[in-house]
Coordinates of C-alpha atoms and ligand atoms in Angstrom, one line a residue:
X1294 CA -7.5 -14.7 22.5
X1295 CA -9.0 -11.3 22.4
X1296 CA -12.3 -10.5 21.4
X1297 CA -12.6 -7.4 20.3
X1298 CA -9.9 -5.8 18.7
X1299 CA -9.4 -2.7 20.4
X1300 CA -8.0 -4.7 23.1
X1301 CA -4.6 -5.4 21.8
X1302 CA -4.5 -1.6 20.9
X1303 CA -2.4 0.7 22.7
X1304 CA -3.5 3.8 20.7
X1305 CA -4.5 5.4 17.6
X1306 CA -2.1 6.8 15.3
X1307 CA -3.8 7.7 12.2
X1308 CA -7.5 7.8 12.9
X1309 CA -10.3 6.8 10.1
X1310 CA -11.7 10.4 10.0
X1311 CA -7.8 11.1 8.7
X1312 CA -7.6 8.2 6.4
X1313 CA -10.3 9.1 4.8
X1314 CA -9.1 13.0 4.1
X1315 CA -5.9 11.9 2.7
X1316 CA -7.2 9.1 0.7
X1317 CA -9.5 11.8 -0.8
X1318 CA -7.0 14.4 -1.4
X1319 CA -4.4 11.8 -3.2
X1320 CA -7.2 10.8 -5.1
X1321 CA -7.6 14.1 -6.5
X1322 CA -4.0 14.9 -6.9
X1323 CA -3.4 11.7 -8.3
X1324 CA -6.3 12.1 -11.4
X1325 CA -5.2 15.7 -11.8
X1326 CA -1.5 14.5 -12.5
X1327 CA -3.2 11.7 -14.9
X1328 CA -6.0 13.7 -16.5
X1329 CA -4.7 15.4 -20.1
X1330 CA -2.1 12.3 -20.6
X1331 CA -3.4 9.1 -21.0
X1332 CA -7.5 10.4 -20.7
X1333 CA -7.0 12.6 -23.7
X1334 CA -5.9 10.1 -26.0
X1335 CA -8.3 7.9 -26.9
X1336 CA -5.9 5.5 -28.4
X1337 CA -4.6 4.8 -24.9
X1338 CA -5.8 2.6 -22.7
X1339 CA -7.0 3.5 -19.2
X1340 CA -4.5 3.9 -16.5
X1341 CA -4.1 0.3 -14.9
X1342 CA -4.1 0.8 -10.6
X1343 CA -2.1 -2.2 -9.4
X1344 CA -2.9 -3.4 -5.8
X1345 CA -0.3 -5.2 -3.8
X1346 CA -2.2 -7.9 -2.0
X1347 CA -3.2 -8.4 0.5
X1348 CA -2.2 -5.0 2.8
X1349 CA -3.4 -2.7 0.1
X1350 CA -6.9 -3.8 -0.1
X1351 CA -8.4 -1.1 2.4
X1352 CA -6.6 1.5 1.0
X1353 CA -7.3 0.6 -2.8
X1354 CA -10.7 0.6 -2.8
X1355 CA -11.0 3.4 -1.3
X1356 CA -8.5 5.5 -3.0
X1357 CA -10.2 4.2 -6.9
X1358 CA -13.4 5.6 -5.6
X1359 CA -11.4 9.1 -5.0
X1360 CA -10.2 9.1 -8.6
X1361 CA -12.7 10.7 -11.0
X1362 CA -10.6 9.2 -13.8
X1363 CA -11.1 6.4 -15.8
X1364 CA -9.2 3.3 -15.1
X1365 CA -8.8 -0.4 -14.3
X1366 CA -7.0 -2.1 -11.7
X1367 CA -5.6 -5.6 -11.0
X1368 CA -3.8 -7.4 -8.2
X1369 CA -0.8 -9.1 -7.4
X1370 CA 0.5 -10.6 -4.5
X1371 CA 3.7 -11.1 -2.9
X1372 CA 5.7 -12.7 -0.2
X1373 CA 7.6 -10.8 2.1
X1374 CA 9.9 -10.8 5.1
X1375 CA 7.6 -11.9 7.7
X1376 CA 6.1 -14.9 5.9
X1377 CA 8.9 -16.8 6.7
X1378 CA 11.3 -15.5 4.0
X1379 CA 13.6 -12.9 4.8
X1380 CA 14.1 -9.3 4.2
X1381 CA 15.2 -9.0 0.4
X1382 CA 13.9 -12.7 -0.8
X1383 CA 10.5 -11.5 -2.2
X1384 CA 8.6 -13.7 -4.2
X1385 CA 5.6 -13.3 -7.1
X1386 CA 2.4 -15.1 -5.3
X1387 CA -0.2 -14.0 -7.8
X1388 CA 1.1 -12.2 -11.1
X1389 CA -1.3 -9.5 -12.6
X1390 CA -4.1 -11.1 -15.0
X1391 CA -3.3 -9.0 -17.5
X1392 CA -0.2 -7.3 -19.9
X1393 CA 1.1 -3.6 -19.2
X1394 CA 3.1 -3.5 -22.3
X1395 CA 2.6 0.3 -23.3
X1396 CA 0.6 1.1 -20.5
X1397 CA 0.2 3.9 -17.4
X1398 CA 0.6 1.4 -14.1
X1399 CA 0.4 3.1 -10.7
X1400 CA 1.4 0.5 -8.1
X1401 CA -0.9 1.0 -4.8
X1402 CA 0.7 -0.6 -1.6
X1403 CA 0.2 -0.4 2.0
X1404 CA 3.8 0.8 3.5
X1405 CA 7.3 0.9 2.3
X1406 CA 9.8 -0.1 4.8
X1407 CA 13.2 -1.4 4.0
X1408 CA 12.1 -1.3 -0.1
X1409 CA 12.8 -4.4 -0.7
X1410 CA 9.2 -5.6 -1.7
X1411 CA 8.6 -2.3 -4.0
X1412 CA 12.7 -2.7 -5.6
X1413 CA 11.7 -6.3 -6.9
X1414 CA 7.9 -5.4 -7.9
X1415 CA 9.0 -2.3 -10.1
X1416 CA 12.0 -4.6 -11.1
X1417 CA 9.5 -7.1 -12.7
X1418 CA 6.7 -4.6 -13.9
X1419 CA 9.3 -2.8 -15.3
X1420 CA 11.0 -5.0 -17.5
X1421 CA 7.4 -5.9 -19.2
X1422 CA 7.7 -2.2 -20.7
X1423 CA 4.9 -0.2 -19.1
X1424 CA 4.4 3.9 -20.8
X1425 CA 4.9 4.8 -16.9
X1426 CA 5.4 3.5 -13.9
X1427 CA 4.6 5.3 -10.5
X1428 CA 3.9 4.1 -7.1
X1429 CA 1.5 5.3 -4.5
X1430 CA 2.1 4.0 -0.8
X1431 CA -0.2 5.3 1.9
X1432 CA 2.5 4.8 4.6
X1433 CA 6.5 5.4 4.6
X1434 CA 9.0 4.6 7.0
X1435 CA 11.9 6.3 4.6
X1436 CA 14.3 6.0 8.0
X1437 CA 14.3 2.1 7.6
X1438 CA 15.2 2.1 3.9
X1439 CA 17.7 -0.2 2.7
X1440 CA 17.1 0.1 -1.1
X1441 CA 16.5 2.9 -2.8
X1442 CA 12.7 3.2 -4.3
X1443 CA 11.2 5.7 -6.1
X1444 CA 7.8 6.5 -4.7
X1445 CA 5.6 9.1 -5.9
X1446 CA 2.6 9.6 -3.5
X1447 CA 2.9 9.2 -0.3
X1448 CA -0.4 9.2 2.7
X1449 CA 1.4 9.5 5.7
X1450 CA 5.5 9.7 7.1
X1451 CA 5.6 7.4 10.0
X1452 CA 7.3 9.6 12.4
X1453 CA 9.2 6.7 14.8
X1454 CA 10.3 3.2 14.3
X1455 CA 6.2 2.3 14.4
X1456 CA 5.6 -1.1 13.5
X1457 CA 1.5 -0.3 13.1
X1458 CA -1.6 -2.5 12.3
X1459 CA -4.8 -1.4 10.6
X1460 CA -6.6 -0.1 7.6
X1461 CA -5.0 -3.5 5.5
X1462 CA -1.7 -3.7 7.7
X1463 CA -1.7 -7.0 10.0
X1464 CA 0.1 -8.6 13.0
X1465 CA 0.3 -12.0 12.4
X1466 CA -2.6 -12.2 9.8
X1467 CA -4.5 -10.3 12.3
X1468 CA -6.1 -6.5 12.6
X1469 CA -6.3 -5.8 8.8
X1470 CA -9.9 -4.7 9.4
X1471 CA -9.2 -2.5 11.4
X1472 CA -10.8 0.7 9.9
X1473 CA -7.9 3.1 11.4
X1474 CA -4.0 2.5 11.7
X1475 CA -2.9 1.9 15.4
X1476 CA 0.1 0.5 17.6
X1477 CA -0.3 -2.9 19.3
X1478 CA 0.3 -3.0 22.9
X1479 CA 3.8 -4.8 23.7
X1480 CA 2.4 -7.8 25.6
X1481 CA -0.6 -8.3 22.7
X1482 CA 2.7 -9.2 20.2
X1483 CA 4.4 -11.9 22.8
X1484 CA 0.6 -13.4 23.5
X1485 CA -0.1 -14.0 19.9
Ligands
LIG1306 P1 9.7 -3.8 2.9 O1 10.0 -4.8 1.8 O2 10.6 -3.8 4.0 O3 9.5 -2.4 2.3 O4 8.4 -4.2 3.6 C1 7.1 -4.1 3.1 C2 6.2 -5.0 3.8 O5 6.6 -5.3 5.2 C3 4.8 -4.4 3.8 O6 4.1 -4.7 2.7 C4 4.2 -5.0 5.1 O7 3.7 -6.3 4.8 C5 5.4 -5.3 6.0 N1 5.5 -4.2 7.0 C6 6.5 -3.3 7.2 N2 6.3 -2.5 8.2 C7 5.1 -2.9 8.7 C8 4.3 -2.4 9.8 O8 4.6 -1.4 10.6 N3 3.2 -3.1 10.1 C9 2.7 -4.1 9.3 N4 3.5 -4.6 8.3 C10 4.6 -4.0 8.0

């Protein structure tokens, strides 16, 4: 077992330094889009941020803190391929603690892959009649899609077929803390 985790890394793709710049620039661009709709009406409640557990954490709390806007945010939690399910069976681990009935929801997640996990989330949110409905993802692998997803904001385009750990995204449970997003080295995912 390593001990450090820089030892299973074979190198940096997206360092923190340009995390943090994009996190703060979808931030902004994300409260200017909001600002004037749902802020202006005081009748409305605050947008409702919507962090899909547990990949998303990293990249949620820092992107809330970019949003000069006021809003709330609540979790949910899903299984995905990966967990021992496979690609397409997606189920609802922890359900939001509250209703979005009438409400703005922007959905934060970590990366959209084959769409199968954002298809069935929007699916579900949808259908409990939310004003609007938009997703944020801070990575994208559109050349591995397999369903069709609408997604709004996007952080970074993975360029190859990158499977990438880091900055919320895991191997195995593993390298979530990772404060940048990185590619393990090959013989770090047969050890583990
Ligand atoms: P999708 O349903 O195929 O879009 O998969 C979404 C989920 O797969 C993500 O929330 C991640 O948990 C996982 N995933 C996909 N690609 C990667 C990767 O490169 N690293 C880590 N997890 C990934």
């Amino acid at each position: 077992m390593a001990t450090t985790m820089m030892e299973g890394i074979e190198r940096v793709v997206i360092s923190a330094e340009e995390i943090a710049r994009r996190v703060r620039e979808l931030g902004q661009a994300i409260a200017a889009d909001y600002r004037g709709g749902a802020a202006r009406d005081l009748r409305r409640r605050p947008l409702l941020v919507v962090g899909i557990l547990k990949g998303a954490m990293p990249f949620m709390a820092d992107l809330v803190r970019a949003m000069d806007f006021p809003l709330e945010y609540d979790f949910m939690a899903v299984s995905s391929y990966g967990n021992g399910t496979s690609p397409g069976e997606v189920r609802i681990l922890k359900d939001l603690d509250c209703a979005i009935g009438g409400r703005d929801v922007l959905i934060v997640e970590d990366i959209v892959d084959t769409g199968h996990t954002l298809q069935h989330i929007l699916a579900g949110l949808s259908a409990r009649g939310p004003a609007s409905l938009r997703v944020c993802t801070l990575l994208d692998k559109p050349h591995r899609r397999e369903v069709e997803v609408p997604v709004d904001y996007v952080g970074f385009v993975l360029p190859e077929n990158l499977f990438v750990v880091g900055y919320g995204l895991d191997y195995a449970e593993v390298y979530r803390n990772l404060p940048f997003v990185g590619v393990l080295k090959p013989e770090r995912i047969r050890e583990e």
